[in-house]
PDB file of C-alpha atoms in Angstrom:
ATOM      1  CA  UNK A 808    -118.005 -60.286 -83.771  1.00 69.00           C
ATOM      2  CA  UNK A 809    -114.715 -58.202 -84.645  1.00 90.00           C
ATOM      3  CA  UNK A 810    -115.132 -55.017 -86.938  1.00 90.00           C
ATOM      4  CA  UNK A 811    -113.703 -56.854 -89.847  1.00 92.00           C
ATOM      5  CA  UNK A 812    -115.893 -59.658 -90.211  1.00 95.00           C
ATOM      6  CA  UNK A 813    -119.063 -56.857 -89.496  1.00 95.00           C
ATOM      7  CA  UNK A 814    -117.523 -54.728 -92.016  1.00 95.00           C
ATOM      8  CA  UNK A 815    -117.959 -58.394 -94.846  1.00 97.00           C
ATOM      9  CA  UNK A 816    -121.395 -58.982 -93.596  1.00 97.00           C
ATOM     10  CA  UNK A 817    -122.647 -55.202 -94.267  1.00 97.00           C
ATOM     11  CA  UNK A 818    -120.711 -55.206 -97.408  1.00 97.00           C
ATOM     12  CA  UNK A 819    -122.445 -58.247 -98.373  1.00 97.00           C
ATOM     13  CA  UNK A 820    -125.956 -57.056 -97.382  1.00 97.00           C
ATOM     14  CA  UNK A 821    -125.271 -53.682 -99.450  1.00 97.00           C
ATOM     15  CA  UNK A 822    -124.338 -55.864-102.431  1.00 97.00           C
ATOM     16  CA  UNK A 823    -127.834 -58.158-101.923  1.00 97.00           C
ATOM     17  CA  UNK A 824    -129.860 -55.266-101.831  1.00 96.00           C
ATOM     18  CA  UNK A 825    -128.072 -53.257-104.840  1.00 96.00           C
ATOM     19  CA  UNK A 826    -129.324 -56.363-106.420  1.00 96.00           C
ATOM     20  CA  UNK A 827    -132.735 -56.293-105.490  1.00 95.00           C
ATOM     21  CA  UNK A 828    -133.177 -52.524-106.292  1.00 95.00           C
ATOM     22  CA  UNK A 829    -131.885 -53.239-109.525  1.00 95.00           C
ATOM     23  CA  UNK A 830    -134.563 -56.124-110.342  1.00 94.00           C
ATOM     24  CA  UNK A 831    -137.090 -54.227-108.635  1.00 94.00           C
ATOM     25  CA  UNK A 832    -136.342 -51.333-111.064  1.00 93.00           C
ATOM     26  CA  UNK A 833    -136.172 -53.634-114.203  1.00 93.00           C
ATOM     27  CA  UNK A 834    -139.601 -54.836-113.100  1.00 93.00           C
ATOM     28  CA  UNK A 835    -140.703 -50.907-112.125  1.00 92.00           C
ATOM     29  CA  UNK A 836    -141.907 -52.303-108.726  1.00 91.00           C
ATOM     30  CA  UNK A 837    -141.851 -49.146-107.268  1.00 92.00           C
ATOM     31  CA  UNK A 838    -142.420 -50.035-103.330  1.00 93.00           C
ATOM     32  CA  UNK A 839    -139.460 -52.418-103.337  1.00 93.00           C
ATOM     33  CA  UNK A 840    -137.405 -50.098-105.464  1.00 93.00           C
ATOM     34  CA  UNK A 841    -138.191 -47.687-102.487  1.00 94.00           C
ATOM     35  CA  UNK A 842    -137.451 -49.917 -99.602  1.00 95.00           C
ATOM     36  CA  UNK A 843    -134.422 -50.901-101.024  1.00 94.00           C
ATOM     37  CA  UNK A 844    -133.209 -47.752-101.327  1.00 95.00           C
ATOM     38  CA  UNK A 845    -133.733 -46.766 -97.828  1.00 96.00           C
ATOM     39  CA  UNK A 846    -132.078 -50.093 -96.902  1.00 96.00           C
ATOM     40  CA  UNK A 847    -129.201 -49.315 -98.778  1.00 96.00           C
ATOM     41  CA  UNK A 848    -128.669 -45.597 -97.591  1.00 97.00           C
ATOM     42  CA  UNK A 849    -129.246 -47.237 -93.487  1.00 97.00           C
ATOM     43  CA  UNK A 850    -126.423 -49.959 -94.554  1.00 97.00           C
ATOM     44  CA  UNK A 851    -124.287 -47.446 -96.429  1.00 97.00           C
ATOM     45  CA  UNK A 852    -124.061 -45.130 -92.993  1.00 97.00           C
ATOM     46  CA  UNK A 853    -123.430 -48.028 -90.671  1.00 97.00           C
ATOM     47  CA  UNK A 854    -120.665 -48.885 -92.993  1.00 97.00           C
ATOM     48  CA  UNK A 855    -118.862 -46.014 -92.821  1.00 97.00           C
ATOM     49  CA  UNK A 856    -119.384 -45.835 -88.786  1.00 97.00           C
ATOM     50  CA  UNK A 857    -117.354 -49.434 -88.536  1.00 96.00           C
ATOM     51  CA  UNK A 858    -114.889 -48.194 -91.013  1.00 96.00           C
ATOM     52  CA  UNK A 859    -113.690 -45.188 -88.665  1.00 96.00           C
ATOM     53  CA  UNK A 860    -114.279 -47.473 -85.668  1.00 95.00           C
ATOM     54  CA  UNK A 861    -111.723 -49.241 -87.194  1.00 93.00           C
ATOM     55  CA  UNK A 862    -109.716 -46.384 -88.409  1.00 93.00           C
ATOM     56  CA  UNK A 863    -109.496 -45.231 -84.762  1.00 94.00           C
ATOM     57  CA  UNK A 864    -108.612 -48.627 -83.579  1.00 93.00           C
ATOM     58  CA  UNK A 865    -105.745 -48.897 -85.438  1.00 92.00           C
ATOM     59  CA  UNK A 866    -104.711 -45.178 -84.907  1.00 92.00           C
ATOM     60  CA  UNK A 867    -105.011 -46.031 -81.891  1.00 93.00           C
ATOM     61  CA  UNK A 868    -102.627 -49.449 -81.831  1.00 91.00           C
ATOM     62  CA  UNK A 869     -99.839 -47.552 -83.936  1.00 92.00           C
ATOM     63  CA  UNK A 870     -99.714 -45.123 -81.104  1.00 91.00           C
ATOM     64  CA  UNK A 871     -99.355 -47.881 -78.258  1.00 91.00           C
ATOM     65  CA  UNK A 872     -96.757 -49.783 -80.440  1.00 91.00           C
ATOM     66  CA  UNK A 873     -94.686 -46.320 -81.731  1.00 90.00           C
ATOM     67  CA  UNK A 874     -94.465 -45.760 -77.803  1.00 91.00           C
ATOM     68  CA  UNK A 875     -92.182 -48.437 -77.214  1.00 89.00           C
ATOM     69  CA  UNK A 876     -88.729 -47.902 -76.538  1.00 88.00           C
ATOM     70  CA  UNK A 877     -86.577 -49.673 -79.001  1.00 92.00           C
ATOM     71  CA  UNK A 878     -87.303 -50.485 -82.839  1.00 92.00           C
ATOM     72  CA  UNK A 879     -85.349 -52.082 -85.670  1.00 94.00           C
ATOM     73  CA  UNK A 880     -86.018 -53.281 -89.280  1.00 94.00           C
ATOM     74  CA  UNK A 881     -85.965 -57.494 -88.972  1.00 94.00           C
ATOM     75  CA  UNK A 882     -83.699 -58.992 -90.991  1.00 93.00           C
ATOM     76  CA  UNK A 883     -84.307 -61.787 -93.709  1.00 95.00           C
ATOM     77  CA  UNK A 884     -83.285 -64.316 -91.250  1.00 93.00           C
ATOM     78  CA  UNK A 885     -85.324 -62.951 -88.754  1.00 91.00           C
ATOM     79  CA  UNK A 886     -88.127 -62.889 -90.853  1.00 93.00           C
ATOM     80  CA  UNK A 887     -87.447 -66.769 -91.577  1.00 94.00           C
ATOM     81  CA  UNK A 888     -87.454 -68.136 -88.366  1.00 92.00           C
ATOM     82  CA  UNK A 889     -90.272 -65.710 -86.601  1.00 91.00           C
ATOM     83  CA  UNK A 890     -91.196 -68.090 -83.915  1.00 92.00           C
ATOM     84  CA  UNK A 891     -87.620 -68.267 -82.347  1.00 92.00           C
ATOM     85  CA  UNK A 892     -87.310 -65.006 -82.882  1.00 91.00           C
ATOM     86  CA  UNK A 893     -90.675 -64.128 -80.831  1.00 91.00           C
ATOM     87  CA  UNK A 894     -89.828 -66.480 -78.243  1.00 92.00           C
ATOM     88  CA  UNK A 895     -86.501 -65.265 -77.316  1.00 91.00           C
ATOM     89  CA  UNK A 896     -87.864 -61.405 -77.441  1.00 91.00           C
ATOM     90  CA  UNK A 897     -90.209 -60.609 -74.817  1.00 91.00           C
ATOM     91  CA  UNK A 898     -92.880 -58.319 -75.626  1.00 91.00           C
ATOM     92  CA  UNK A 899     -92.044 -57.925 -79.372  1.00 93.00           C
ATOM     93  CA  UNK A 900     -94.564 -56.624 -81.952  1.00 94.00           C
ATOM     94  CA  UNK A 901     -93.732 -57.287 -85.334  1.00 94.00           C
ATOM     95  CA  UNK A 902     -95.461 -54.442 -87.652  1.00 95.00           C
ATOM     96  CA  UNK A 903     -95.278 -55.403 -91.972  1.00 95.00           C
ATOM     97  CA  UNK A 904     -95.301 -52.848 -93.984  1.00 95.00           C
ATOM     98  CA  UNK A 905     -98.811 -54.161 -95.874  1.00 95.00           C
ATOM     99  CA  UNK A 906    -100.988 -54.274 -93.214  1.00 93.00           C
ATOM    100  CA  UNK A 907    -103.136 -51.231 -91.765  1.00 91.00           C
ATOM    101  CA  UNK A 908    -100.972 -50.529 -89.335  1.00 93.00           C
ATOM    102  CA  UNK A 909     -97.923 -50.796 -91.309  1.00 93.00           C
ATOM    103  CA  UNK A 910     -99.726 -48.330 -93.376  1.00 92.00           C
ATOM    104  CA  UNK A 911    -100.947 -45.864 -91.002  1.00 90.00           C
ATOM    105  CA  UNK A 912     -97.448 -46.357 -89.040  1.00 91.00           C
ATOM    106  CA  UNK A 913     -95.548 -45.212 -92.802  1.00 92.00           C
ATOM    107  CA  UNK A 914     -92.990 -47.918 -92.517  1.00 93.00           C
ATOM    108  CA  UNK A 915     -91.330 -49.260 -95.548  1.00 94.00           C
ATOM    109  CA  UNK A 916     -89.511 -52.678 -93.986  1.00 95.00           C
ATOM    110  CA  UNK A 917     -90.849 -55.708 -91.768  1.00 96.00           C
ATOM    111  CA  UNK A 918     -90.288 -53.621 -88.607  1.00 95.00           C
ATOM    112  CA  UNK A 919     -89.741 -54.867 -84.925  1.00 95.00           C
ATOM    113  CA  UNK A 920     -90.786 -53.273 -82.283  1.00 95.00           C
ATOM    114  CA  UNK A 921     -89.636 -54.096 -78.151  1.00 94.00           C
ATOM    115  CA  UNK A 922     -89.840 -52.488 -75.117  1.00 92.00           C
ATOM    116  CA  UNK A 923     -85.889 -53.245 -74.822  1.00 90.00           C
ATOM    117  CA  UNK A 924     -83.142 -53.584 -77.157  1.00 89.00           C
ATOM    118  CA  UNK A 925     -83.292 -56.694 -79.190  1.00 85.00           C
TER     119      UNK A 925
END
């Protein structure tokens, strides 16, 4: 299982048992209330261990890809016809600006990036 689909499943676990702590409180049910709670803070720590397991990750793949030796912004036409464009480029890595690593990277345009001049 990949980080981002572990990351969903905790979230939705967290969510289940916020849930349950809040019925168990409405009810005063003290020993689920209590439970929960320690549930919650066990879920809430592994949580934010996948989330910098990620974090490196993609630290990680912005390094490998800001190696390379050529770069250029993509063009709208480029952009269009992606397939062609990956095809005739070999080793190309196309980085968007929306994604995490078009975040972590700081780029503003769809970026290429090739280990020669494309």
């Amino acid at each position: 299982m990949n980080l981002k689909q572990e990351l969903q499943q905790l979230n939705n676990r967290l969510d289940k048992l916020r849930r349950k702590l809040a019925g168990a409180k409405e009810r005063g049910d003290r020993a689920i209330a209590g439970q929960a709670t320690q549930e919650i803070e066990a879920i809430t720590k592994k949580i934010n261990s996948v989330k910098s397991q990620k974090q490196r990750q993609v630290y990680k793949e912005s390094g490998d890809v800001k190696s390379m030796a050529f770069k250029r912004a993509l063009t709208k036409a480029e952009q269009a016809d992606m397939g062609k464009l990956k095809k005739s480029v070999k080793g190309l890595v196309v980085v968007h600006p929306m994604t995490a690593l078009g975040r972590e990277m700081g780029i503003k345009e769809v970026t290429g990036f090739a280990p020669q001049a494309f």
